[in-house]
Short mmCIF file of C-alpha atoms in Angstrom, two decimals:
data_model
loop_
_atom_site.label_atom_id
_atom_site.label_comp_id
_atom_site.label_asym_id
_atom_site.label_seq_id
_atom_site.Cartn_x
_atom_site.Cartn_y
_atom_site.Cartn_z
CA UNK A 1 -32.79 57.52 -13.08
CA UNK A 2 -32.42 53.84 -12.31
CA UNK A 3 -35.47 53.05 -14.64
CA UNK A 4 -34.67 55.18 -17.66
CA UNK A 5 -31.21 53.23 -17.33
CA UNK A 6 -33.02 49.92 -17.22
CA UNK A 7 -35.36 51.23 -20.43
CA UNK A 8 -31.77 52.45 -22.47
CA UNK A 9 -30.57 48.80 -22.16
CA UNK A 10 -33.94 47.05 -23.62
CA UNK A 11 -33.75 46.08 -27.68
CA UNK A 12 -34.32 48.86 -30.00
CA UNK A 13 -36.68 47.78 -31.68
CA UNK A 14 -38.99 47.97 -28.99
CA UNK A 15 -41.33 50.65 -28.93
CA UNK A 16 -40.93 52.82 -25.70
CA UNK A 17 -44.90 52.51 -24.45
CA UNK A 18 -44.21 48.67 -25.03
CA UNK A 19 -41.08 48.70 -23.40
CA UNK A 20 -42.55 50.48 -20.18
CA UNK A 21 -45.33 47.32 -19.88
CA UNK A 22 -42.73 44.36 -20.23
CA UNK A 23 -40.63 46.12 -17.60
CA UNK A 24 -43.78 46.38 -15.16
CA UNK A 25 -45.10 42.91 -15.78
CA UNK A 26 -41.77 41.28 -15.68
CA UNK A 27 -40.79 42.88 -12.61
CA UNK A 28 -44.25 42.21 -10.78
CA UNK A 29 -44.00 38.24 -11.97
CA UNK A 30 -40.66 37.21 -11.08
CA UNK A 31 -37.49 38.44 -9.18
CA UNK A 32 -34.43 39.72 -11.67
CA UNK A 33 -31.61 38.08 -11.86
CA UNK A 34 -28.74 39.47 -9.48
CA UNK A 35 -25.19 40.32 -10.12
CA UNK A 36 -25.59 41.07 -14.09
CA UNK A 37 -22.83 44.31 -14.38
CA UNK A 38 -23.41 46.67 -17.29
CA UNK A 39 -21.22 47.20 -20.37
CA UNK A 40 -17.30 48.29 -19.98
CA UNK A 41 -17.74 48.49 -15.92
CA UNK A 42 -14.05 47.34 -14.32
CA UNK A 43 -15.25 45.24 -11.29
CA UNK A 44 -12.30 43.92 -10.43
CA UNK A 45 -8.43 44.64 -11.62
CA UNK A 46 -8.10 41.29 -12.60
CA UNK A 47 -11.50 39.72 -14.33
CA UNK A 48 -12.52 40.23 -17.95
CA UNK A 49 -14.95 43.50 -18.22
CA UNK A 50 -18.32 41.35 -17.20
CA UNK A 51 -20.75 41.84 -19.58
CA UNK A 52 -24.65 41.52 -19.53
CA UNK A 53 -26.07 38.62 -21.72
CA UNK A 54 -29.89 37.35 -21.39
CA UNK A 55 -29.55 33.89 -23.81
CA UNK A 56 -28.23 32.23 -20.97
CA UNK A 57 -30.95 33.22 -18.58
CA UNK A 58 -33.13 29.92 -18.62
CA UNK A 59 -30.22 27.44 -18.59
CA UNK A 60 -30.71 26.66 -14.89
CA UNK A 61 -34.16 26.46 -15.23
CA UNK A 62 -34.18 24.34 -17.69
CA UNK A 63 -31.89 21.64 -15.83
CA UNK A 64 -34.50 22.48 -12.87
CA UNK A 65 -37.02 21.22 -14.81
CA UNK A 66 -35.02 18.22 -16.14
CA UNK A 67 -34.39 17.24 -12.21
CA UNK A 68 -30.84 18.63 -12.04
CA UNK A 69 -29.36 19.69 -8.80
CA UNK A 70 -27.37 22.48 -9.38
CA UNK A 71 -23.90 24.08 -7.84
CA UNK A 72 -22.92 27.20 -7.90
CA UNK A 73 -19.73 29.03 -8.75
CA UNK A 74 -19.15 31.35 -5.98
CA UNK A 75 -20.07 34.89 -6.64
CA UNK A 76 -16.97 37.33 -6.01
CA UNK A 77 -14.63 34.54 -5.30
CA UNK A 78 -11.80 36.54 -5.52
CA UNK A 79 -13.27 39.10 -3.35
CA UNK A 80 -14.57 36.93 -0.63
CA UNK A 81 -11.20 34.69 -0.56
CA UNK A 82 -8.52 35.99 -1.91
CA UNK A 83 -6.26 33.67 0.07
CA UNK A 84 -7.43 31.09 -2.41
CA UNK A 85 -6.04 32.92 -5.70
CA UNK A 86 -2.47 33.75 -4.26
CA UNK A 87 0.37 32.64 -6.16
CA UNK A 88 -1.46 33.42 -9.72
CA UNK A 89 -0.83 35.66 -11.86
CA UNK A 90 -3.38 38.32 -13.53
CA UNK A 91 -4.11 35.82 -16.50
CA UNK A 92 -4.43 33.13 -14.44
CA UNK A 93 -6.74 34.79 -11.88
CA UNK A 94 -9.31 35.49 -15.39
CA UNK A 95 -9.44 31.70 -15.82
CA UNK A 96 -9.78 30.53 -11.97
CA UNK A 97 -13.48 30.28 -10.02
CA UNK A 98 -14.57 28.77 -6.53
CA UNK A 99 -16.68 26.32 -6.63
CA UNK A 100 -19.24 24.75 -5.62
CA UNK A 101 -21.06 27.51 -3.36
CA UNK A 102 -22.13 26.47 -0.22
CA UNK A 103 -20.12 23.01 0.22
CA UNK A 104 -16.98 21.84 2.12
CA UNK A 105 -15.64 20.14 -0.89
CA UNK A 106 -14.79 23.51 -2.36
CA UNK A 107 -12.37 23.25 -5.47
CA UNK A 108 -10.35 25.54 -7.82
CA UNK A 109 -12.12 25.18 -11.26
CA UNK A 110 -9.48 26.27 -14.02
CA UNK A 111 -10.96 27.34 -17.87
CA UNK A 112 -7.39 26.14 -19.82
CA UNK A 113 -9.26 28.07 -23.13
CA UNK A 114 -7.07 29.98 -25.64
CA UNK A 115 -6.76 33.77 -25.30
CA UNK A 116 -9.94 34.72 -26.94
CA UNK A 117 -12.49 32.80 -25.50
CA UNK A 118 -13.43 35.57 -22.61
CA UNK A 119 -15.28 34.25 -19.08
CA UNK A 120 -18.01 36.00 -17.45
CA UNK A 121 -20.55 35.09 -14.28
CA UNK A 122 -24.30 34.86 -15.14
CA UNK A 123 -26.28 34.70 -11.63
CA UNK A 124 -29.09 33.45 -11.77
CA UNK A 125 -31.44 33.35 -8.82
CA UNK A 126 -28.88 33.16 -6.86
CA UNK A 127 -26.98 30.17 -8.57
CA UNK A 128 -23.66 31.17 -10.70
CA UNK A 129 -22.94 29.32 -14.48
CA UNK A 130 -20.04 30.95 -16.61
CA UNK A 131 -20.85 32.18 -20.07
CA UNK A 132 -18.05 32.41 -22.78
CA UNK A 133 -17.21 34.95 -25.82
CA UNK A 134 -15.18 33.45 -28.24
CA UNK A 135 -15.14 36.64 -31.01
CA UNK A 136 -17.31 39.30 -31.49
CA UNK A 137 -19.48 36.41 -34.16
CA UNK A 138 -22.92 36.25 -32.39
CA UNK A 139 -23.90 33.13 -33.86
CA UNK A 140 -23.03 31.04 -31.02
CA UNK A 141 -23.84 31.41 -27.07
CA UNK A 142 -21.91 28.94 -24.93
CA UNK A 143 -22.46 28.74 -21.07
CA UNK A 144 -21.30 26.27 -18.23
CA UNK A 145 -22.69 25.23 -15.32
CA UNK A 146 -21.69 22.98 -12.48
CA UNK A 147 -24.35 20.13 -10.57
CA UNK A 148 -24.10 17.61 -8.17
CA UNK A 149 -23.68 13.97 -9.65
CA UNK A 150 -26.18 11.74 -8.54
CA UNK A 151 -25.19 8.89 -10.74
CA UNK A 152 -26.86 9.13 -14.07
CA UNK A 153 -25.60 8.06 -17.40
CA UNK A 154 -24.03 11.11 -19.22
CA UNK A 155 -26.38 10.26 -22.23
CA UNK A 156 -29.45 10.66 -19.73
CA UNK A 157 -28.00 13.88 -18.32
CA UNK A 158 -27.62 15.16 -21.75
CA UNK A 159 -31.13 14.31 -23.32
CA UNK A 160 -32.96 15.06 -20.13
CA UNK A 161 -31.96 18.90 -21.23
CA UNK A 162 -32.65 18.62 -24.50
CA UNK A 163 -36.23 17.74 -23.94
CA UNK A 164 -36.86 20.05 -20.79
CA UNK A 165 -36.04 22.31 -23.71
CA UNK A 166 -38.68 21.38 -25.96
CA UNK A 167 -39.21 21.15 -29.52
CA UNK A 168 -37.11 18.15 -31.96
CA UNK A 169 -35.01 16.49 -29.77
CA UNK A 170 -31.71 14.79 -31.64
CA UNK A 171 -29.90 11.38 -30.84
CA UNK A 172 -25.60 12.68 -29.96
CA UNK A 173 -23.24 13.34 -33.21
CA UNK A 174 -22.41 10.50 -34.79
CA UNK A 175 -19.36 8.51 -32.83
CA UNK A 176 -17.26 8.80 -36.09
CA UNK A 177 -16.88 12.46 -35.46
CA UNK A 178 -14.42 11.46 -32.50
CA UNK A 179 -16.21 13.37 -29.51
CA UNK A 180 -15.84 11.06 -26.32
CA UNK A 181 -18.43 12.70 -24.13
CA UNK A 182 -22.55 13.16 -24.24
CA UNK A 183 -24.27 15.48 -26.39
CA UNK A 184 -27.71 15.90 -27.59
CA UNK A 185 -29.36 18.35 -29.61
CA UNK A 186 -32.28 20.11 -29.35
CA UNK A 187 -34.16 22.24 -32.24
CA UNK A 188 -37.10 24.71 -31.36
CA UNK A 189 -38.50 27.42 -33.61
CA UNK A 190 -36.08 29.66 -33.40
CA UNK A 191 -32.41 28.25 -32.10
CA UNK A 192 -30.77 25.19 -31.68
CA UNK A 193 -29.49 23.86 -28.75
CA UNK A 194 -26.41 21.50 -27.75
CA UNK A 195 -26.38 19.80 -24.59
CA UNK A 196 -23.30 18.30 -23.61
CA UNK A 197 -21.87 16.98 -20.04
CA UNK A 198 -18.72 15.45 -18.63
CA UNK A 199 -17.53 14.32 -15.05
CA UNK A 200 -15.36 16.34 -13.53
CA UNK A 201 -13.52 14.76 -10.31
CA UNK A 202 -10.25 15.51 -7.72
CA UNK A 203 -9.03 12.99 -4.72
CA UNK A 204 -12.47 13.39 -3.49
CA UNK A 205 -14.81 15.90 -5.04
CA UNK A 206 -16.86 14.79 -8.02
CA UNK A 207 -19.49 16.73 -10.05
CA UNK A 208 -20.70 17.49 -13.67
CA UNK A 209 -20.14 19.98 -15.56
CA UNK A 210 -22.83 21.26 -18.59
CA UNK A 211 -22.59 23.10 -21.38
CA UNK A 212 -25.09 24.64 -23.35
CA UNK A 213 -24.17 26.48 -26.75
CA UNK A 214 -27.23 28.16 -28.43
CA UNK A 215 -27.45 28.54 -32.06
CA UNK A 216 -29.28 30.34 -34.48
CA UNK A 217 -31.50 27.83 -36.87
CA UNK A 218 -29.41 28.57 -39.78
CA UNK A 219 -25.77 28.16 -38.18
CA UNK A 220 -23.88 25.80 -37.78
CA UNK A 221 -24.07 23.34 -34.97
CA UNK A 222 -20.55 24.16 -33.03
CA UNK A 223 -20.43 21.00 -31.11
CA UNK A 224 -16.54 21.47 -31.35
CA UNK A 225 -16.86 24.70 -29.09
CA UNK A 226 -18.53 22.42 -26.47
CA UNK A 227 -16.43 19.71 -26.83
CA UNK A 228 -13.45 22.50 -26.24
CA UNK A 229 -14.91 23.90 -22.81
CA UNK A 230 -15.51 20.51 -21.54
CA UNK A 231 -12.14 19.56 -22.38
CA UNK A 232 -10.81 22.83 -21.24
CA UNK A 233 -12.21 22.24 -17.40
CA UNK A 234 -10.04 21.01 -14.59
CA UNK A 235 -9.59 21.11 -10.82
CA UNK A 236 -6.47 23.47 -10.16
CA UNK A 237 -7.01 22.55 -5.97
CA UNK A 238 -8.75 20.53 -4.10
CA UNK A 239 -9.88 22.86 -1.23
CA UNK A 240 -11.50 20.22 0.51
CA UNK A 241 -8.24 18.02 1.11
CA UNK A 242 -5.93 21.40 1.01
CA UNK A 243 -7.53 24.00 2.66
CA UNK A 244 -6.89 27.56 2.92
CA UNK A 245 -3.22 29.01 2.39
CA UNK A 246 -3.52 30.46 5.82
CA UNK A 247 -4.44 27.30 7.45
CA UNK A 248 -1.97 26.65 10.61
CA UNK A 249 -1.16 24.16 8.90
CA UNK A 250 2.04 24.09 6.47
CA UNK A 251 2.35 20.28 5.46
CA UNK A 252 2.53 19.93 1.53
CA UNK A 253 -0.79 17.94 0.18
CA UNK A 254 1.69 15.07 -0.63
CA UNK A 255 2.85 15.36 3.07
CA UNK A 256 -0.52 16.01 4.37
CA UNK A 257 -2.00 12.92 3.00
CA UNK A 258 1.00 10.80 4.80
CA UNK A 259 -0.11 11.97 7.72
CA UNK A 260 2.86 14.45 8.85
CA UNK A 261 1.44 17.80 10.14
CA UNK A 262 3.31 20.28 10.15
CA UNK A 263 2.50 23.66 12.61
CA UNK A 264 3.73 26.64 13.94
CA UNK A 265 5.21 25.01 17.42
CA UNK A 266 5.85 21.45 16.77
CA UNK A 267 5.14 18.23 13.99
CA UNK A 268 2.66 15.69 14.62
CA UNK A 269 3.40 12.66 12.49
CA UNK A 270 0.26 10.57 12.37
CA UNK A 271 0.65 6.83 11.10
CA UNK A 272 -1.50 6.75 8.48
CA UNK A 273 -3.01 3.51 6.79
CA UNK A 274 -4.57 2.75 3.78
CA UNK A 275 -8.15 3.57 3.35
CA UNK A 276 -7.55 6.64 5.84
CA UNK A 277 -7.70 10.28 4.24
CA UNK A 278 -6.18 13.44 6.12
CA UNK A 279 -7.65 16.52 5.47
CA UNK A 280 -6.96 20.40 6.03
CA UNK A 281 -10.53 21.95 6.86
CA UNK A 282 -11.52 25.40 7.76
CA UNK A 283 -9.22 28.73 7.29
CA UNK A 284 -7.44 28.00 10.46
CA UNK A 285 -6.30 24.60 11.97
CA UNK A 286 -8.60 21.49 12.16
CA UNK A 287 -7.47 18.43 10.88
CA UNK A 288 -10.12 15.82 9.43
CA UNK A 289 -9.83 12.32 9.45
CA UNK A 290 -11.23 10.02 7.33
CA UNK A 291 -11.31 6.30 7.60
CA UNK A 292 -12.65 3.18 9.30
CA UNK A 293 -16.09 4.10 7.23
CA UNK A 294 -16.49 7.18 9.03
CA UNK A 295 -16.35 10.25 7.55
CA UNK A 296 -15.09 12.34 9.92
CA UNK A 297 -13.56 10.00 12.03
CA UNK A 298 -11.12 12.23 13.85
CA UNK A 299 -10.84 15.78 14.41
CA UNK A 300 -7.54 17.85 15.25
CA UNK A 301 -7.22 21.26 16.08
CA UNK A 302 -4.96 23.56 18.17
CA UNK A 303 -5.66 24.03 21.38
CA UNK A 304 -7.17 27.25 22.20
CA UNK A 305 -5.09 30.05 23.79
CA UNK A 306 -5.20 30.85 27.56
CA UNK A 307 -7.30 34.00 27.86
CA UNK A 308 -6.80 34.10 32.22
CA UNK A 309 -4.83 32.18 34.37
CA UNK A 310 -5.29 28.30 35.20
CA UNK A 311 -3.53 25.43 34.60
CA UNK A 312 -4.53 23.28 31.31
CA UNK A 313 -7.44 22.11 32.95
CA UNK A 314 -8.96 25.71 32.69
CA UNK A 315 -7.80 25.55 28.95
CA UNK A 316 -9.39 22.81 28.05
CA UNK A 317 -12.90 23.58 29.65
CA UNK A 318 -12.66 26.95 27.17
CA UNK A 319 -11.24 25.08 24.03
CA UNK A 320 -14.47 24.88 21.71
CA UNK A 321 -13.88 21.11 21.23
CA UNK A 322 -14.61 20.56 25.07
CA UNK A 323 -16.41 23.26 25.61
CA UNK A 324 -19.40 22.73 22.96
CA UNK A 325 -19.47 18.63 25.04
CA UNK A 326 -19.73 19.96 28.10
CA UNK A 327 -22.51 22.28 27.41
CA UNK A 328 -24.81 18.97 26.58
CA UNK A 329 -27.05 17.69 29.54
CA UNK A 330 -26.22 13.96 28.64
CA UNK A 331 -22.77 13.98 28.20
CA UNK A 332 -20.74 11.30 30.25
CA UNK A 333 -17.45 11.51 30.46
CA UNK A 334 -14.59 9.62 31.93
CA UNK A 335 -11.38 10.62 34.01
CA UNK A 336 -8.23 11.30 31.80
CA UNK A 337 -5.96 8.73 31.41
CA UNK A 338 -2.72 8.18 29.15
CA UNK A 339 -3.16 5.32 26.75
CA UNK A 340 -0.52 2.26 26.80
CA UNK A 341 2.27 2.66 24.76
CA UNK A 342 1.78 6.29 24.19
CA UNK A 343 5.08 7.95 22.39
CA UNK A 344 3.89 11.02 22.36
CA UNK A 345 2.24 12.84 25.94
CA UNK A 346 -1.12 12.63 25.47
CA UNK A 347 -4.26 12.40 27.91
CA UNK A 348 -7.59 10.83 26.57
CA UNK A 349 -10.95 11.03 28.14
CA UNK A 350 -13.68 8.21 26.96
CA UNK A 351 -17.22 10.78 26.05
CA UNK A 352 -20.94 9.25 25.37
CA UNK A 353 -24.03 11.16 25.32
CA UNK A 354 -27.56 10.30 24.39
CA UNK A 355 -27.21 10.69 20.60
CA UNK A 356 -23.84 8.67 20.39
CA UNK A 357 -21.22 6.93 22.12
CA UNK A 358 -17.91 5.41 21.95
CA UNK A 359 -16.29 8.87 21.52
CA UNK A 360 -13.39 10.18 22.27
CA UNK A 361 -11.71 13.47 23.53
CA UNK A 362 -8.09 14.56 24.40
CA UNK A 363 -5.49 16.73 24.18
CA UNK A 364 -1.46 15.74 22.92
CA UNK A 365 1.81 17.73 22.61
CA UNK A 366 3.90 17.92 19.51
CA UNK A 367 7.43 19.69 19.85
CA UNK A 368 5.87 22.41 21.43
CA UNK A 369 2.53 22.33 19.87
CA UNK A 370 -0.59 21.55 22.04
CA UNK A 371 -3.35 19.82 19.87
CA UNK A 372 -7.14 18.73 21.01
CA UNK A 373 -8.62 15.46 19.25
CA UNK A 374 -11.87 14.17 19.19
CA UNK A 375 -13.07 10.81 17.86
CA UNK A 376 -16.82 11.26 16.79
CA UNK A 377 -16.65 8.05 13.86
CA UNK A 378 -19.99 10.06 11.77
CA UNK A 379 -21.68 7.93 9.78
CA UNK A 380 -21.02 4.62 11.72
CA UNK A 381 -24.23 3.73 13.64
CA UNK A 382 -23.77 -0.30 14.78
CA UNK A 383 -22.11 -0.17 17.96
CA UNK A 384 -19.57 -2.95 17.80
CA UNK A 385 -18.24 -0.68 14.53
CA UNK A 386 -18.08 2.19 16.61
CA UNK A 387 -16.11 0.54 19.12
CA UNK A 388 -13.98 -0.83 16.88
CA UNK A 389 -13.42 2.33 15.55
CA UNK A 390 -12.89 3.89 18.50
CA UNK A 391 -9.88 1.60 18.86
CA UNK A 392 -8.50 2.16 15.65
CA UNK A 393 -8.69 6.03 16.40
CA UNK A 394 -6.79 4.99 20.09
CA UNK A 395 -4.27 2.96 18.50
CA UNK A 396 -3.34 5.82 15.45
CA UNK A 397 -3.21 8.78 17.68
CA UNK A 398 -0.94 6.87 21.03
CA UNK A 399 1.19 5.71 18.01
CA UNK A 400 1.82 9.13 16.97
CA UNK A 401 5.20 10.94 17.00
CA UNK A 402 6.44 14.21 16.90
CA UNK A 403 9.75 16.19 15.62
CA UNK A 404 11.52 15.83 18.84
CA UNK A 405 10.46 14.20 22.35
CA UNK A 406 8.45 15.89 24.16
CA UNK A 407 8.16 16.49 28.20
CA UNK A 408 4.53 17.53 28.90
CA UNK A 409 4.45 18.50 33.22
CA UNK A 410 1.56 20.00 32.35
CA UNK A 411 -0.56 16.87 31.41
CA UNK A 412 -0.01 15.98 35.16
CA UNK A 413 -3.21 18.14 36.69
CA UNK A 414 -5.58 16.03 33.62
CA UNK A 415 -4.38 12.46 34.32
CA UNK A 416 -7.40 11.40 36.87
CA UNK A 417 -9.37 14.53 36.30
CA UNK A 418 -13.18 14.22 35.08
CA UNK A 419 -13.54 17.01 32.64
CA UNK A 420 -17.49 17.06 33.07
CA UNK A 421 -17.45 18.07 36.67
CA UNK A 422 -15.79 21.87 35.03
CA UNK A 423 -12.96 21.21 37.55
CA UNK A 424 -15.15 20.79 40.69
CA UNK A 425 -13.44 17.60 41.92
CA UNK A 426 -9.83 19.31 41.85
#
């Protein structure tokens, strides 16, 4: 059944015996592509009817070829995290994706096109673009797709795909026709091609976006259309600096990035400098730090609840951010000590192990909010830099404040304590 509906979907004009032999040799050369839904099929409330199209098929190979690395819009977005879409409405939903797949600077990419241009996914191989119908005219084919930036001239981007194309390749429009980003055109036997490209970038993600609009020989060469979708593109969030809508925490991104966190059971307010980014990460509570050239430099999270009696010591040994230290054979760590001129109760423990040092781990109390740090300065490998950021990391957090002041008794037990010995030594 499955085959005769594959052979009722192949061009008419191919006769059936024919038909049957593409199918078997295509299917024994190369894997389909995935995810293609057939004609007038409701997949989700929300979306445009996706519709199958095959003129955008070689896109992504073709920017293979020409050495592009390619992102991915993430298949089912709405599906797989519908936290991300709530808030918009039904039209808005049609012009939101997730992207890139498989990255933790995931953003909101909005289409702001007019009412008839319609969106659908292509997947190919495993890699999503988005493919456009502007009217029921054939004559054009416009897809986008989304790759990492590697720092390229957009002219080079642009012409790279044009000849990984092959046939005539064309300098860009002339500059006269007003068009401020990078096109080039390519002209085989039987369509033209327009390549065009643009940077797309937030507070911290950055990547380019394509687009490709195929052409019959004899039409007319729409780079307006492509101009439009690459003017149309923009990040709605930043995922990466704002997390998920169910992340513990509530601070605004404005807030956020001043360094007050707001959760459930208390406010930390962090005194953030310039050149240091805070971050919402994850769908549930860690904090990221950015700054002193380390990226992360400091990680918050809430501090795991007590599954069986103990005092915090116990807590702390089955928090993940202790926990996943103590579990390595090197690790060093020192007793627990409260830093000077600490305004907030907090209890810090020096770490080193045999792939890094000049760590450190802790827990503090906000209102009535218990939070874990640790300082793990990535990226920094000269010692006298990690040590300086170590201090920097020592001085931001015992500066710290919360809402209210805070008692903390139950810091008491971890002041002197070696977490490494798993509460041997008392």
């Amino acid at each position: 059944m499955l085959l005769f509906s594959w052979i009722a979907r192949l061009p008419v004009a191919c006769a059936p015996g024919s038909c049957l032999l593409l199918l078997f040799l295509t299917a024994c050369s190369q894997p389909q592509p995935a995810n293609e839904k057939p004609d007038n099929q409701d997949v989700e409330e929300h979306r445009d009817q996706w519709r199958p199209r095959e003129a955008q098929s070689d896109f992504l190979d073709i920017g293979k070829q020409a050495g592009i690395e390619w992102l991915s819009f993430v298949p089912q977005d709405q599906l797989e995290y519908p936290e991300y879409f709530e808030g918009l409405d039904r039209d808005q939903k049609r012009r939101v994706r997730l992207a890139p797949k498989g990255s933790d600077e995931q953003v909101l990419i909005q289409f702001n096109l007019a009412p008839n241009w319609r969106l659908w996914p292509v997947d190919w191989y495993g890699t999503e673009l988005m493919a456009f119908d502007r009217s029921k005219d054939d004559a054009w084919q416009h897809s986008a797709a989304i790759a990492v930036d590697t720092g390229d001239s957009l002219d080079s981007y642009a012409r790279k795909l044009a000849e990984a194309r092959g046939g005539r390749v064309f300098e860009s429009p002339p500059s006269d026709l007003g068009f401020p980003h990078s096109f080039c055109l390519a002209q085989t036997d039987q369509f033209a091609y327009i390549y065009a490209v643009r940077q797309v970038k937030g507070r911290v993600a950055r990547m380019l976006l394509f687009v490709e609009v195929r052409m019959d020989t004899g039409a007319n060469r729409d780079f307006g259309g492509a101009e439009r979708i690459l003017e149309a593109v923009s990040i709605k969030r930043e995922l990466a600096l704002e997390g998920s809508p169910k992340h513990k925490c509530s601070s605004s991104l404005e807030e956020q990035l001043r360094g007050t966190l707001r959760f459930p059971d208390g406010t930390l307010q962090l005194p953030i400098e310039n050149g240091q980014l805070v971050r919402k990460i994850g769908g549930d509570s860690t904090i990221q730090i950015d700054g002193e050239g380390a990226k992360p430099w400091i990680l918050i999270r809430r501090l795991k609840e007590a599954d069986t009696e103990g005092d915090l010591r116990a807590r702390l040994r089955r928090d993940t951010t202790f926990n996943r230290r103590l579990k390595v054979p090197s690790a060093k760590f020192s007793t627990g000590y409260v830093p000077q001129d600490a305004k907030l109760p907090i209890v810090v423990f020096d770490y080193d192990d045999s792939s890094s040092e000049n760590n450190l781990l802790g827990v503090l109390k906000a209102g009535n909010e218990l939070l874990t740090f640790e300082v793990i300065t990535q990226g920094v490998t000269d010692g006298d830099k990690r040590r300086a950021a170590r201090a920097a990391a020592l001085k931001l957090l015992a500066g710290a404040t919360g809402k209210s002041e805070t008692q903390a008794p139950e810091f008491k037990p971890l002041v002197g304590w070696n977490a490494g010995d798993m509460g041997s030594g008392g």
